[in-house]
Coordinates of C-alpha atoms and ligand atoms in Angstrom, one line a residue:
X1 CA 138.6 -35.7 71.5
X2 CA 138.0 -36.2 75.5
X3 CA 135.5 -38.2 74.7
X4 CA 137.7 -40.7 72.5
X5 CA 140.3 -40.3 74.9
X6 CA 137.6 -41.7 77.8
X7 CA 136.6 -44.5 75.6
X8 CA 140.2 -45.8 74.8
X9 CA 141.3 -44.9 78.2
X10 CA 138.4 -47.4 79.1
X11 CA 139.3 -50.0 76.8
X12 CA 142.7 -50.2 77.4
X13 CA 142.0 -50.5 81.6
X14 CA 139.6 -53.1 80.6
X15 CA 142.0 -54.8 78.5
X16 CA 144.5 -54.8 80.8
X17 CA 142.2 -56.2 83.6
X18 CA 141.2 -59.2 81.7
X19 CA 145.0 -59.7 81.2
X20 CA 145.9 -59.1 84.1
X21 CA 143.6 -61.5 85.7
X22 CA 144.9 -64.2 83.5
X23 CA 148.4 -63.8 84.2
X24 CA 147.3 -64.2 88.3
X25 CA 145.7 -67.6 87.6
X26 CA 148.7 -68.1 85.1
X27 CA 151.5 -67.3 87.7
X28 CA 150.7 -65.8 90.6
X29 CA 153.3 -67.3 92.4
X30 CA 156.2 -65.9 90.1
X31 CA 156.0 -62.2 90.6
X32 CA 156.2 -63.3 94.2
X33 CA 159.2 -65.8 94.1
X34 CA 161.1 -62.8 92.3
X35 CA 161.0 -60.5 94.5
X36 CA 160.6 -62.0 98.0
X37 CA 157.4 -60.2 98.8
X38 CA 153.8 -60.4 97.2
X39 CA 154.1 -57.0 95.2
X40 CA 153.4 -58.5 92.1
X41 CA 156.2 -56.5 90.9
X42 CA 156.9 -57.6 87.5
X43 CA 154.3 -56.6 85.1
X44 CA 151.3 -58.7 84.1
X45 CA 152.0 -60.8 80.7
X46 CA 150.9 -58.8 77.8
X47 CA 150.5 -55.4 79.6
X48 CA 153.4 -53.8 78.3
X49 CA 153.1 -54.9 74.6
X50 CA 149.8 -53.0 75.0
X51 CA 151.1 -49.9 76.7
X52 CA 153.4 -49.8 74.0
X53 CA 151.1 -48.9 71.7
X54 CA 149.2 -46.6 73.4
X55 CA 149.4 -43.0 71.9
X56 CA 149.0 -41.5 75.4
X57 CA 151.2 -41.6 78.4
X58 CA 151.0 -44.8 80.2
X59 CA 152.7 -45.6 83.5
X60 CA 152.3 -48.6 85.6
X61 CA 152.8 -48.0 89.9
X62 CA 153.8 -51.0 92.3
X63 CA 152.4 -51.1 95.7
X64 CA 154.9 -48.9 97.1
X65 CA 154.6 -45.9 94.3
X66 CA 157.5 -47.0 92.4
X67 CA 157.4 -46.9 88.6
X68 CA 156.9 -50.2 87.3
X69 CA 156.9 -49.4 83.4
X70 CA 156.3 -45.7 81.8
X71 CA 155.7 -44.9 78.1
X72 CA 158.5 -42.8 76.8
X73 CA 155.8 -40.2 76.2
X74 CA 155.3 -39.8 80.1
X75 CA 159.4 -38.7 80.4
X76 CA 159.4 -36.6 77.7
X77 CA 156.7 -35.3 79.0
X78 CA 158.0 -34.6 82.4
X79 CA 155.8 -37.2 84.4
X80 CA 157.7 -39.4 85.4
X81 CA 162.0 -38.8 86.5
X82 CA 163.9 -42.4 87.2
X83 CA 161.1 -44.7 89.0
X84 CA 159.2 -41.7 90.5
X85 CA 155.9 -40.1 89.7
X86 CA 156.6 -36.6 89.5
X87 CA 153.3 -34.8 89.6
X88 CA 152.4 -34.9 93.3
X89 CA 148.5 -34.5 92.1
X90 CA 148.9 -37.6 90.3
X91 CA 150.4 -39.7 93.0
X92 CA 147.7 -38.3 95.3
X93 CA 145.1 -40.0 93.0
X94 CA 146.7 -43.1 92.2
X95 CA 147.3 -43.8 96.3
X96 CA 143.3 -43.3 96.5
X97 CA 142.6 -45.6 93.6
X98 CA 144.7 -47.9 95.5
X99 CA 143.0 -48.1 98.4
X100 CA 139.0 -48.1 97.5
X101 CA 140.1 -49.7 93.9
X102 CA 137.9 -46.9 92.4
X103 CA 138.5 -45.5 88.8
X104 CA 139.3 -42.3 88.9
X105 CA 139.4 -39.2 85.8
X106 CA 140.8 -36.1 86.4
X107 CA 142.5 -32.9 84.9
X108 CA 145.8 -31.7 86.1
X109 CA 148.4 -29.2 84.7
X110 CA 152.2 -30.4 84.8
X111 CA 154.7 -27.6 84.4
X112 CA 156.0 -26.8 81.1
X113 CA 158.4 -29.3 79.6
X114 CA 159.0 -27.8 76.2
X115 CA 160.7 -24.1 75.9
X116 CA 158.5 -21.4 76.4
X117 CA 155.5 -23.5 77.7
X118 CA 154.1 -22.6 80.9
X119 CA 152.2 -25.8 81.8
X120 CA 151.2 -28.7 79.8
X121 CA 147.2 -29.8 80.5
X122 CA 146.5 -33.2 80.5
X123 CA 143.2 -35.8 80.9
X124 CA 144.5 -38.5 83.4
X125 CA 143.0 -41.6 84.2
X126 CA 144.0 -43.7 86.9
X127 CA 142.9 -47.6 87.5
X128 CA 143.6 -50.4 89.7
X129 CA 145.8 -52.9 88.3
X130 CA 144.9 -56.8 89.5
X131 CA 145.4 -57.0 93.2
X132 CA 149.1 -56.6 94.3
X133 CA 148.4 -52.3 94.4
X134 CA 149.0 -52.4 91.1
X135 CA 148.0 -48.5 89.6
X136 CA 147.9 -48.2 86.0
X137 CA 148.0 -43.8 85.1
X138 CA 146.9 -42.9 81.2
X139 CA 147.3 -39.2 80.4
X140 CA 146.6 -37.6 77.6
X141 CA 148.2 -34.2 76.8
X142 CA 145.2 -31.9 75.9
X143 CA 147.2 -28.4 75.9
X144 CA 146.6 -28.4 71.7
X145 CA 143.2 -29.1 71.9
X146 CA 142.4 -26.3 74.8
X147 CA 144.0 -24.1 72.5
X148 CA 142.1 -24.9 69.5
X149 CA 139.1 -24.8 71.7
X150 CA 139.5 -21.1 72.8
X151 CA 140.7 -20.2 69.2
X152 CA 137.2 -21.4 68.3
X153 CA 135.3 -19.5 70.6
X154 CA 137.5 -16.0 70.4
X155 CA 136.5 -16.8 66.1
X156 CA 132.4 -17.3 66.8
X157 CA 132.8 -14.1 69.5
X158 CA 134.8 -12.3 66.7
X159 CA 132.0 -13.6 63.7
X160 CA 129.1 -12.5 65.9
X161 CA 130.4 -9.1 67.0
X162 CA 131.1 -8.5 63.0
X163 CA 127.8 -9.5 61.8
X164 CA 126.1 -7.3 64.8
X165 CA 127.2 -3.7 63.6
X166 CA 125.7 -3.7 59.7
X167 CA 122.8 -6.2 60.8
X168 CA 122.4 -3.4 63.5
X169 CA 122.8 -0.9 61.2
X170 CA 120.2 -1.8 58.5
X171 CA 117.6 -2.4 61.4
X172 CA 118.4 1.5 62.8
X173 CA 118.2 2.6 59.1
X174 CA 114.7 0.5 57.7
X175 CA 113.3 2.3 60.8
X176 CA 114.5 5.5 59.9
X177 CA 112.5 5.2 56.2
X178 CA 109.4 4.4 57.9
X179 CA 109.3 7.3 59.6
X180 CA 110.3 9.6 56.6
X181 CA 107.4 7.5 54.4
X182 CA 106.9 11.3 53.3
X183 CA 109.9 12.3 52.6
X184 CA 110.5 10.4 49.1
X185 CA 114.7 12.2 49.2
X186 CA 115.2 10.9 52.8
X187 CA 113.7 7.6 51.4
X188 CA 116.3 7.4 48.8
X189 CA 119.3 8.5 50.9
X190 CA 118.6 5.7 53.6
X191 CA 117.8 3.2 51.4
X192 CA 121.1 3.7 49.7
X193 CA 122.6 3.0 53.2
X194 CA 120.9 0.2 54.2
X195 CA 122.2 -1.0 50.3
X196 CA 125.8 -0.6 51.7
X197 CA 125.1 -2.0 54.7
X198 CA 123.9 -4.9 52.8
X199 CA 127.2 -5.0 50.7
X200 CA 129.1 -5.4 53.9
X201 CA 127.4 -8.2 55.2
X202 CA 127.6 -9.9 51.9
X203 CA 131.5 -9.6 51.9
X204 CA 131.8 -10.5 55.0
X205 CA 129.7 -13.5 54.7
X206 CA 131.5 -14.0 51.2
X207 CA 135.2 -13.9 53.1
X208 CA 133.3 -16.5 55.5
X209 CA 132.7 -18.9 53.5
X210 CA 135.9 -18.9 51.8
X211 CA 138.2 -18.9 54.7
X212 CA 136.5 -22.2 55.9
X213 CA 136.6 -23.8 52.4
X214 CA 140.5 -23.4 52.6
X215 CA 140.6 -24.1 55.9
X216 CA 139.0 -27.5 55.3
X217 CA 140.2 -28.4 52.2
X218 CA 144.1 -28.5 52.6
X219 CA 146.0 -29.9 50.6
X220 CA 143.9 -28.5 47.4
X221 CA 141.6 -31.1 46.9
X222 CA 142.0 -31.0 42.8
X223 CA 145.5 -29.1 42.0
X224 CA 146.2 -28.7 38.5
X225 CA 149.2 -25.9 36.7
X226 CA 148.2 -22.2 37.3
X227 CA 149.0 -19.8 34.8
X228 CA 150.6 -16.8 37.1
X229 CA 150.2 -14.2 34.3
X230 CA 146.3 -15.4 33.8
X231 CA 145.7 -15.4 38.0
X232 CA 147.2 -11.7 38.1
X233 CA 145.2 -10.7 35.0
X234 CA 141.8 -11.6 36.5
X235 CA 142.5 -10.5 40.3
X236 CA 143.6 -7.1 38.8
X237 CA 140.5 -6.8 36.7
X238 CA 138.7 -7.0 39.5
X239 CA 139.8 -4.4 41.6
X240 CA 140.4 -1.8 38.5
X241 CA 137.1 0.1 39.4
X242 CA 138.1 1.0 42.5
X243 CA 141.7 1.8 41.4
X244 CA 140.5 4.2 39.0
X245 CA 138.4 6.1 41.5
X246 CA 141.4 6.6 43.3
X247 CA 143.2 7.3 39.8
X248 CA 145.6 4.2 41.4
X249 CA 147.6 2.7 38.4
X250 CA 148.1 -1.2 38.6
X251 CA 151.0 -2.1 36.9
X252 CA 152.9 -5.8 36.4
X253 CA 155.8 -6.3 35.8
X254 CA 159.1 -9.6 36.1
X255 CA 158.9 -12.9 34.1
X256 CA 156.0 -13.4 32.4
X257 CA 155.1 -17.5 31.4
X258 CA 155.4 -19.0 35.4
X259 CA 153.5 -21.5 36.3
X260 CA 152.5 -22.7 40.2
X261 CA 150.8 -26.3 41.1
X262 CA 147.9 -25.5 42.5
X263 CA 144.1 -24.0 42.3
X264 CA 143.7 -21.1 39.8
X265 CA 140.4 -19.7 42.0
X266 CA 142.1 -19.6 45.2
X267 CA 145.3 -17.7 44.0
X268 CA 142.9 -15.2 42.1
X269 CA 141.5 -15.1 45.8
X270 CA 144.7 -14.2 47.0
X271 CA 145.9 -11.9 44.7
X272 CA 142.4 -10.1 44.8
X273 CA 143.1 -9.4 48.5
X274 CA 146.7 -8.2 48.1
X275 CA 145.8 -5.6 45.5
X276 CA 142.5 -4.4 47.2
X277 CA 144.1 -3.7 50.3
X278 CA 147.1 -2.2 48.5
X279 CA 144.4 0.5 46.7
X280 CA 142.4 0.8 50.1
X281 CA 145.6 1.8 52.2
X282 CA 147.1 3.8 49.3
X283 CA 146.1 7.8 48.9
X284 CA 145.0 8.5 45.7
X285 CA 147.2 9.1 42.4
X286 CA 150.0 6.7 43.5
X287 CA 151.3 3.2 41.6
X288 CA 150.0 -0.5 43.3
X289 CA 152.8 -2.9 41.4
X290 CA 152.6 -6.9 40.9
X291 CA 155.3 -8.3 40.1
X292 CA 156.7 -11.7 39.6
X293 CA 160.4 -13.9 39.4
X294 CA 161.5 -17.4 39.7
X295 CA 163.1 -18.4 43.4
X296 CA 164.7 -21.9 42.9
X297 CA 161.8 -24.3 42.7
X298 CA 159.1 -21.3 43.8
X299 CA 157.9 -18.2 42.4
X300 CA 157.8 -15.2 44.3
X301 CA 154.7 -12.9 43.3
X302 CA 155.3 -9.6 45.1
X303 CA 152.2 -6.6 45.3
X304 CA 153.4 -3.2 46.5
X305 CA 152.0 -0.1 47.3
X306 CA 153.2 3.5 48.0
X307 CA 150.2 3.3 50.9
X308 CA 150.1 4.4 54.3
X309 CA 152.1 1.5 55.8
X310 CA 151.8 -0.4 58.6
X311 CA 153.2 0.1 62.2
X312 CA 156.2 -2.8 63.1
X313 CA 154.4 -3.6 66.0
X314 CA 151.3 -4.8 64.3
X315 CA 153.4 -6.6 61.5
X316 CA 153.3 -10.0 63.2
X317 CA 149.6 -9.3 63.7
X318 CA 147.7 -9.0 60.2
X319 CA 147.4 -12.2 59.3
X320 CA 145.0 -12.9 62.3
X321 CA 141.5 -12.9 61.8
X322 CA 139.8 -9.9 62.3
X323 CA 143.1 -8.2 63.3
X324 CA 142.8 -4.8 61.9
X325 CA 145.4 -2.0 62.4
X326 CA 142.8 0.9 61.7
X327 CA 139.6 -1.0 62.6
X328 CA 137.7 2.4 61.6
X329 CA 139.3 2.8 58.6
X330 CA 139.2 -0.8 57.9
X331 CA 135.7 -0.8 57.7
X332 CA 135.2 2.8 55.5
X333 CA 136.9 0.8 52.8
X334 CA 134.7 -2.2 53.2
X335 CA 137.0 -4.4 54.9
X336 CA 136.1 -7.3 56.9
X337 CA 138.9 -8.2 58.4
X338 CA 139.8 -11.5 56.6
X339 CA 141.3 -10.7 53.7
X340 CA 145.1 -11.9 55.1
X341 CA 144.2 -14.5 57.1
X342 CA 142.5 -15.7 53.8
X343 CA 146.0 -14.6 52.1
X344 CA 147.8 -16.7 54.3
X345 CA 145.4 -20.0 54.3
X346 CA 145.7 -20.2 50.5
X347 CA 149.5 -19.9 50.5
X348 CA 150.1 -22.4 53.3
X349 CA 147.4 -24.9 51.3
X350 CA 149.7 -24.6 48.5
X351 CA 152.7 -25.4 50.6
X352 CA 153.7 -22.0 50.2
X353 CA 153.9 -18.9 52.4
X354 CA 152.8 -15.2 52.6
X355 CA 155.6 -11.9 54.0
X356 CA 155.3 -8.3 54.2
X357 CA 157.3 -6.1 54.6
X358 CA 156.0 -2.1 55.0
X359 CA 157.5 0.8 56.2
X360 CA 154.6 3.6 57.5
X361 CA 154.4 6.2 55.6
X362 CA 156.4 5.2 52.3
X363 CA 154.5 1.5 51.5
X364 CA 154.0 -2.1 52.1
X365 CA 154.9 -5.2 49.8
X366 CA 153.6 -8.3 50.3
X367 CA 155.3 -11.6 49.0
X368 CA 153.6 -15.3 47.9
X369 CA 155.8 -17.5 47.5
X370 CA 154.7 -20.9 46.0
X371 CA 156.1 -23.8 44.7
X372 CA 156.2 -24.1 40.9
X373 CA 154.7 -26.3 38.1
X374 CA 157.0 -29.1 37.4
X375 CA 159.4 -28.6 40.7
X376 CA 161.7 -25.6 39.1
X377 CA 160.3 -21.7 38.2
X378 CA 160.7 -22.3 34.3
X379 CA 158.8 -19.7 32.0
X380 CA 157.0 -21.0 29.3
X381 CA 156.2 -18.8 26.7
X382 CA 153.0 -17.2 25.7
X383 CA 152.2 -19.1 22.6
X384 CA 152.3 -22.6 23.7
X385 CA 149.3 -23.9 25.9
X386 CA 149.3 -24.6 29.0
X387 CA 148.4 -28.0 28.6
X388 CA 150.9 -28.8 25.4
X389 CA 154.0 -27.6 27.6
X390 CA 154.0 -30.3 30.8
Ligands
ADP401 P1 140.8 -5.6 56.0 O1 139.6 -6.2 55.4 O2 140.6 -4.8 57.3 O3 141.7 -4.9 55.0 P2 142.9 -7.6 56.0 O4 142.9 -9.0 56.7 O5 142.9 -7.6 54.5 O6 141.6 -6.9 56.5 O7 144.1 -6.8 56.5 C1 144.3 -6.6 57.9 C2 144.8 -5.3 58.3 O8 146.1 -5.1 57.8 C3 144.0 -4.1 57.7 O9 142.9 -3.7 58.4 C4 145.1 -3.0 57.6 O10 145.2 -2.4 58.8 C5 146.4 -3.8 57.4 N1 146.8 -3.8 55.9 C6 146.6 -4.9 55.1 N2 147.1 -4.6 53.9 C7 147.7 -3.3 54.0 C8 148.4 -2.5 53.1 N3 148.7 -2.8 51.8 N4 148.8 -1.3 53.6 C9 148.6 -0.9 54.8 N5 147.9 -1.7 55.7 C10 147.5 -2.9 55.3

């Protein structure tokens, strides 16, 4: 992105040189004649149909620091007030461009403009502009892209810290068995471990994987109707092993026959997360509900739990990656961390959203609401297919 900013920064001062240099032999005389002194005040010919198009903020100085032409983007973004420069740093440069006609880049931070932003980063470039003092400023706002940036590397800190403990782990324990080579029960014991181990790694790589499919892939790539009652079906079949060792029923329940636009896998994906976690935060012998009702033109599929709950203050917090309330407990049940952010990527790729709400010690529910089939949340019933009721 800096680097495409650099090269259109450079095309566009190039541009403007040549056509700049073409209006001097054009009219040198006129800029002159209109305002008394050589200033070369007005604008070169053509410059401002090609600042106008520029996605960044453009402004052109005279010879005496006064704002020729600015983009609107450099108001609204605070750069420039009336026929001022506002950012001191900025007019610093542009008075040293002027006088050794040197291109210079820089970075400089502009207080906030928008509510609640502290400063607003941006890329400037500043260039000579023909030879009345002529400065032309481009500055790209790169607050978005720093943020993305350090997202990034907090995700590949977060990845590698993740993969470290069971790789870490199975190392420890494979040393451990070669030191009990005589001890066939020890053998057994640690290799079931380092089994575990291995089944943590695999979901977490698994959870990877799919978090950067969705991530890529928004909108869906191939939507087609998803039957709601055939998505719960499988994701429940999936987690009834583990419900039944914690004798935790899974029961469904609302309009049966709803149908979303979307991708069946990824709301099975979705769905599978919701109930897991509801059996891993739930004590044993309790109820884990999914159910489902029309909303307008979405359908609201709602999993509860009579679980452990989850503090307000970490409410806004679980859809993160790797946010974890209980990051011991988290990790007894085989968690990896992802599960909601996954939750939330599926939902938002299906123009649809994920909310919880969870009181601690009586329960959470967790709510997906997606746009339905067709544009209205219209049941269709059990006998007809799928494909017959369009
Ligand atoms: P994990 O793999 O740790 O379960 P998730 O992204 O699925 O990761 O969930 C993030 C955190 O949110 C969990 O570690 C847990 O603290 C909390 N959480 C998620 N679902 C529930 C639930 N149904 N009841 C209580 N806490 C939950």
């Amino acid at each position: 992105m800096a680097m495409s900013f650099a090269a259109l920064a450079g095309f566009v001062v190039g541009a403007l040189a040549v056509l700049f240099y073409r209006n001097q032999i054009e009219a040198p005389n006129r800029a002159a004649a209109a305002d008394g002194v050589e200033t070369g005040a007005a604008l070169p010919q053509g410059v401002a149909s090609v600042l106008a198009v520029l996605p960044s903020s453009a402004v052109v100085l005279d010879a005496h620091d006064r704002v020729l032409r600015a983009s609107s983007a450099a108001r609204a973004f605070g750069l420039v007030k009336g026929d001022r420069l506002m950012a001191a740093e900025l007019l610093a440069l542009a008075r040293q461009v002027r006088r050794d006609g040197e291109i210079r880049e820089s970075e400089i931070d502009v207080a906030g403009h928008k509510f609640g932003q502290e400063t607003t980063n941006f890329a400037v470039r500043v260039a000579p502009l023909g030879s009345y003092g002529q400065v032309l400023v481009l500055a790209e706002d790169q607050t978005e892209r720093r943020r993305v940036e350090a997202v990034r590397r907090d995700f590949v800190a977060n990845v590698s810290h993740e993969l470290k403990t069971p790789v870490g782990a199975m190392s420890l324990l494979a040393e451990t068995i070669q030191d009990a080579a005589d001890d066939p029960e020890a053998v057994s014991r640690f290799a079931g471990r380092m089994q575990h181990e291995a089944a943590r790694l695999n979901y977490l790589i698994q959870d990877l994987i799919t978090l950067s499919r969705i991530q890529g892939a928004e909108p869906i790539p191939t939507p087609g109707q998803v039957s709601i009652d055939e998505a719960i079906h499988d994701a429940i079949e999936y987690c009834n092993t583990r419900a039944s060792a914690k004798d935790i029923a899974l029961v469904t329940g609302g309009t049966e026959g709803l149908r979303i636009w979307g991708d069946d896998e990824l709301l099975v994906t979705a769905l599978r997360n919701l109930i897991d976690n509801a059996v891993a935060y739930s004590p044993e012998h309790t109820r884990v509900v999914v159910s489902v009702r029309p909303a307008g033109d979405s359908v609201e599929i709602s999993v509860s739990d009579q679980g452990i709950g989850i503090p307000e203050e970490a409410l806004e917090r679980i859809f993160e990656r790797f946010f974890r309330v209980d990051a011991a407990r988290s990790r007894a049940t085989g968690g990896t961390g992802l599960g909601l952010a996954i939750v939330k990527h599926v939902a938002a790729a299906h123009a649809g959203e994920v909310s919880v709400w969870s009181k601690e010690g009586s329960g959470s529910t967790f709510t997906l609401r997606l746009p339905a089939f067709g544009g209205t949340a219209v049941a269709v019933p059990p006998s007809i297919p799928l494909e017959a009721a369009k």
